[in-house]
Short mmCIF file of C-alpha atoms in Angstrom, two decimals:
data_model
loop_
_atom_site.label_atom_id
_atom_site.label_comp_id
_atom_site.label_asym_id
_atom_site.label_seq_id
_atom_site.Cartn_x
_atom_site.Cartn_y
_atom_site.Cartn_z
CA ASP A 1 0.00 0.00 0.00
CA SER A 2 1.59 3.26 -1.18
CA GLY A 3 -0.53 5.50 1.06
CA VAL A 4 -2.07 7.25 -1.94
CA THR A 5 -5.80 6.73 -2.31
CA GLN A 6 -7.94 7.19 -5.38
CA THR A 7 -11.69 7.07 -5.81
CA PRO A 8 -13.59 5.66 -7.50
CA LYS A 9 -11.85 2.44 -8.56
CA HIS A 10 -13.99 2.04 -11.63
CA LEU A 11 -16.15 4.48 -13.57
CA ILE A 12 -18.35 3.77 -16.54
CA THR A 13 -19.96 6.68 -18.32
CA ALA A 14 -21.22 7.78 -21.71
CA THR A 15 -19.67 9.99 -24.34
CA GLY A 16 -20.21 13.69 -23.75
CA GLN A 17 -20.42 13.31 -19.99
CA ARG A 18 -18.26 14.85 -17.27
CA VAL A 19 -16.56 12.97 -14.44
CA THR A 20 -14.38 13.82 -11.45
CA LEU A 21 -11.59 11.62 -10.18
CA ARG A 22 -10.31 12.13 -6.67
CA CYS A 23 -6.88 11.59 -5.14
CA SER A 24 -5.55 11.85 -1.59
CA PRO A 25 -1.75 11.98 -1.39
CA ARG A 26 0.43 10.30 1.19
CA SER A 27 0.50 12.08 4.52
CA GLY A 28 3.00 14.92 4.32
CA ASP A 29 3.37 14.91 0.53
CA LEU A 30 2.85 18.29 -1.08
CA SER A 31 3.02 17.32 -4.76
CA VAL A 32 0.33 15.51 -6.68
CA TYR A 33 0.73 14.24 -10.22
CA TRP A 34 -1.84 12.86 -12.63
CA TYR A 35 -1.08 10.29 -15.31
CA GLN A 36 -3.08 8.58 -18.02
CA GLN A 37 -2.32 5.01 -19.05
CA SER A 38 -3.87 3.78 -22.28
CA LEU A 39 -3.01 0.92 -24.58
CA ASP A 40 -2.04 3.10 -27.53
CA GLN A 41 -0.38 6.03 -25.72
CA GLY A 42 1.27 4.23 -22.84
CA LEU A 43 1.78 6.15 -19.62
CA GLN A 44 1.60 9.92 -20.01
CA PHE A 45 2.11 12.69 -17.51
CA LEU A 46 -0.86 15.04 -17.44
CA ILE A 47 -0.36 17.67 -14.77
CA GLN A 48 1.32 18.40 -11.44
CA TYR A 49 0.21 20.43 -8.45
CA TYR A 50 2.45 21.51 -5.63
CA ASN A 51 0.94 22.83 -2.40
CA GLY A 52 -2.19 24.01 -4.14
CA GLU A 53 -0.54 25.60 -7.17
CA GLU A 54 -0.26 24.21 -10.68
CA ARG A 55 3.41 23.42 -11.20
CA ALA A 56 3.77 21.71 -14.55
CA LYS A 57 1.67 20.55 -17.46
CA GLY A 58 2.20 17.60 -19.73
CA ASN A 59 -0.06 16.16 -22.38
CA ILE A 60 -3.30 17.30 -20.83
CA LEU A 61 -6.24 18.04 -23.10
CA GLU A 62 -8.14 21.30 -22.77
CA ARG A 63 -11.23 19.26 -21.87
CA PHE A 64 -9.38 18.10 -18.76
CA SER A 65 -8.64 20.19 -15.71
CA ALA A 66 -7.38 19.60 -12.20
CA GLN A 67 -7.03 21.34 -8.89
CA GLN A 68 -5.46 20.75 -5.50
CA PHE A 69 -7.34 21.80 -2.41
CA PRO A 70 -6.04 23.27 0.88
CA ASP A 71 -6.11 19.81 2.49
CA LEU A 72 -3.86 18.73 -0.45
CA HIS A 73 -6.27 16.29 -2.01
CA SER A 74 -6.65 16.69 -5.74
CA GLU A 75 -9.38 16.24 -8.31
CA LEU A 76 -9.08 15.61 -12.03
CA ASN A 77 -12.08 16.73 -14.04
CA LEU A 78 -12.71 15.20 -17.44
CA SER A 79 -15.44 16.73 -19.59
CA SER A 80 -17.01 16.15 -22.99
CA LEU A 81 -15.77 12.60 -22.73
CA GLU A 82 -14.84 10.67 -25.85
CA LEU A 83 -14.32 6.96 -26.39
CA GLY A 84 -10.57 7.58 -26.58
CA ASP A 85 -10.54 8.90 -23.02
CA SER A 86 -11.08 5.36 -21.74
CA ALA A 87 -7.94 4.63 -19.74
CA LEU A 88 -6.45 4.00 -16.34
CA TYR A 89 -5.86 7.29 -14.53
CA PHE A 90 -3.18 7.31 -11.88
CA CYS A 91 -2.49 9.83 -9.20
CA ALA A 92 0.96 9.94 -7.60
CA SER A 93 2.42 12.01 -4.80
CA SER A 94 5.85 13.03 -3.61
CA PRO A 95 7.20 15.12 -0.74
CA SER A 96 8.35 18.00 -2.89
CA ALA A 97 8.20 19.40 -6.39
CA GLY A 98 10.69 17.15 -8.08
CA TYR A 99 13.65 14.80 -7.83
CA TYR A 100 11.84 12.42 -5.58
CA GLU A 101 10.35 9.06 -6.36
CA GLN A 102 6.63 9.25 -6.80
CA TYR A 103 4.23 6.97 -5.00
CA PHE A 104 1.30 5.86 -7.09
CA GLY A 105 -2.28 5.25 -6.13
CA PRO A 106 -4.19 2.18 -7.32
CA GLY A 107 -5.69 4.08 -10.26
CA THR A 108 -9.20 4.78 -11.53
CA ARG A 109 -10.35 2.73 -14.49
CA LEU A 110 -12.50 4.96 -16.71
CA THR A 111 -14.61 3.37 -19.42
CA VAL A 112 -16.44 5.65 -21.84
CA THR A 113 -19.21 3.94 -23.80
CA ALA B 1 11.94 16.78 -24.56
CA GLN B 2 12.95 13.58 -22.90
CA THR B 3 12.61 10.16 -24.49
CA VAL B 4 12.93 6.67 -23.06
CA THR B 5 13.38 3.56 -25.17
CA GLN B 6 12.84 0.03 -23.95
CA SER B 7 13.70 -2.25 -26.84
CA GLN B 8 12.44 -5.50 -25.31
CA PRO B 9 8.62 -5.59 -25.38
CA GLU B 10 8.57 -8.99 -23.66
CA MET B 11 11.01 -11.32 -21.93
CA SER B 12 10.57 -14.72 -20.38
CA VAL B 13 12.99 -16.50 -18.04
CA GLN B 14 12.92 -19.44 -15.66
CA GLU B 15 12.54 -18.96 -11.94
CA ALA B 16 15.89 -18.38 -10.16
CA GLU B 17 17.59 -17.13 -13.32
CA THR B 18 19.11 -13.69 -13.72
CA VAL B 19 17.56 -11.33 -16.22
CA THR B 20 18.58 -7.91 -17.52
CA LEU B 21 16.12 -5.37 -18.89
CA SER B 22 17.59 -2.70 -21.11
CA CYS B 23 16.75 0.97 -21.33
CA THR B 24 18.21 3.93 -23.16
CA TYR B 25 17.11 7.49 -22.72
CA ASP B 26 17.73 10.95 -24.01
CA THR B 27 17.62 14.16 -22.05
CA SER B 28 19.20 17.56 -22.33
CA GLU B 29 19.22 17.99 -18.56
CA ASN B 30 22.34 17.69 -16.43
CA ASN B 31 20.40 16.92 -13.28
CA TYR B 32 17.94 14.09 -13.46
CA TYR B 33 16.80 10.96 -11.71
CA LEU B 34 16.21 7.55 -13.19
CA PHE B 35 13.77 4.97 -11.90
CA TRP B 36 12.49 1.53 -12.61
CA TYR B 37 8.86 0.97 -11.75
CA LYS B 38 7.03 -2.32 -11.97
CA GLN B 39 3.36 -2.85 -12.68
CA PRO B 40 2.11 -6.35 -11.76
CA PRO B 41 -1.24 -7.70 -12.96
CA SER B 42 -2.90 -5.80 -10.10
CA ARG B 43 -2.02 -2.62 -12.07
CA GLN B 44 -0.46 -1.00 -9.01
CA MET B 45 2.64 1.01 -9.96
CA ILE B 46 5.50 0.10 -7.62
CA LEU B 47 8.91 1.72 -7.36
CA VAL B 48 11.72 -0.82 -7.79
CA ILE B 49 14.88 1.26 -7.71
CA ARG B 50 16.17 4.78 -8.26
CA GLN B 51 19.42 6.30 -9.45
CA GLU B 52 20.61 9.87 -9.18
CA ALA B 53 22.41 10.88 -12.37
CA TYR B 54 25.17 12.69 -10.47
CA LYS B 55 26.11 9.49 -8.62
CA GLN B 56 28.56 7.19 -10.36
CA GLN B 57 27.84 4.25 -8.09
CA ASN B 58 25.15 1.93 -9.39
CA ALA B 59 22.09 1.59 -7.18
CA THR B 60 21.19 -1.76 -5.67
CA GLU B 61 18.09 -2.88 -3.81
CA ASN B 62 18.23 -6.48 -2.65
CA ARG B 63 17.94 -8.65 -5.80
CA PHE B 64 17.62 -5.60 -8.05
CA SER B 65 20.56 -3.61 -9.36
CA VAL B 66 21.18 -1.21 -12.19
CA ASN B 67 23.96 -0.62 -14.66
CA PHE B 68 24.00 3.12 -15.21
CA GLN B 69 26.16 4.37 -18.07
CA LYS B 70 25.68 8.12 -18.13
CA ALA B 71 27.73 8.87 -21.23
CA ALA B 72 25.89 6.20 -23.19
CA LYS B 73 22.56 7.22 -21.62
CA SER B 74 21.88 3.64 -20.71
CA PHE B 75 20.11 2.40 -17.59
CA SER B 76 19.58 -1.35 -17.42
CA LEU B 77 17.93 -3.30 -14.62
CA LYS B 78 19.29 -6.64 -13.44
CA ILE B 79 17.09 -8.98 -11.45
CA SER B 80 18.95 -11.79 -9.72
CA ASP B 81 17.39 -15.02 -8.49
CA SER B 82 14.13 -14.14 -10.23
CA GLN B 83 10.91 -15.12 -8.49
CA LEU B 84 7.39 -15.77 -9.74
CA GLY B 85 6.28 -12.56 -8.05
CA ASP B 86 8.61 -10.59 -10.30
CA THR B 87 6.25 -11.18 -13.20
CA ALA B 88 5.13 -7.69 -14.20
CA MET B 89 5.47 -4.88 -16.69
CA TYR B 90 8.66 -2.94 -15.97
CA PHE B 91 8.94 0.72 -16.88
CA CYS B 92 12.13 2.70 -17.20
CA VAL B 93 11.51 6.30 -16.14
CA VAL B 94 13.45 9.53 -16.43
CA GLU B 95 12.67 12.55 -14.29
CA GLY B 96 14.11 15.81 -15.40
CA PHE B 97 13.73 19.38 -14.36
CA MET B 98 10.09 20.33 -14.03
CA MET B 99 9.45 23.63 -15.69
CA TYR B 100 6.75 25.89 -14.41
CA SER B 101 3.35 25.84 -16.01
CA GLY B 102 3.40 27.67 -19.30
CA GLY B 103 6.99 26.69 -19.93
CA GLY B 104 6.27 23.12 -20.77
CA ALA B 105 7.17 20.12 -18.72
CA ASP B 106 9.65 17.36 -19.23
CA GLY B 107 8.91 15.86 -15.87
CA LEU B 108 8.44 12.15 -15.51
CA THR B 109 8.82 10.30 -18.82
CA PHE B 110 8.00 6.61 -19.07
CA GLY B 111 9.25 4.06 -21.57
CA LYS B 112 6.76 1.74 -23.26
CA GLY B 113 7.60 -1.03 -20.83
CA THR B 114 8.98 -4.57 -20.88
CA HIS B 115 6.63 -7.38 -19.97
CA LEU B 116 8.69 -9.79 -17.87
CA ILE B 117 7.36 -13.29 -17.35
CA ILE B 118 8.97 -15.58 -14.80
CA GLN B 119 8.27 -19.24 -15.62
CA PRO B 120 8.11 -21.85 -12.84
#
């Protein structure tokens, strides 16, 4: 158990819908990262938050957004969902903004039908 | 941008054998970290080992060790006395300097992975 929690474990929704994925980092970790794992794209970094502020952006679509709250939990919002958004979404946390190993949550499996 | 290449999509060895997974990477950064993560069938992403690029000494963690060749940008993982529980997808990962939002991000870059199967 990494100490990072993600909810829900599984999510099935229809195209065009909007969903929110939630992540709680390990106790004491200030950085939260979001990743998308799909069969065709592999594992891709989406976005990082550090102590409530957006720190870095990767391959995140404009339809996707995230935030980190004062209690350091984070939410990833996915809107106008398409079939291609079906993937495993991981959250990871680390103590600081970089140069630390990241501890991954169990992931949220999103299926868009 | 950073790139990571894992040239072995799948490998299969017998239990108790030693196996080496290869990885090459490219980065323009001077300061970076390298990691191997494993992803068993449970899909949980688990850190195996890490290496700081400024350290010449190769990292070891019990049965896992790396061969880090900075000039060649090579970072292979050796698993000794392989066990059935080592069966997993193994990802080579490079972490470079994280630029602030708006400046792009190199961040954590994953290879495509090597599916390692340990046969009984």
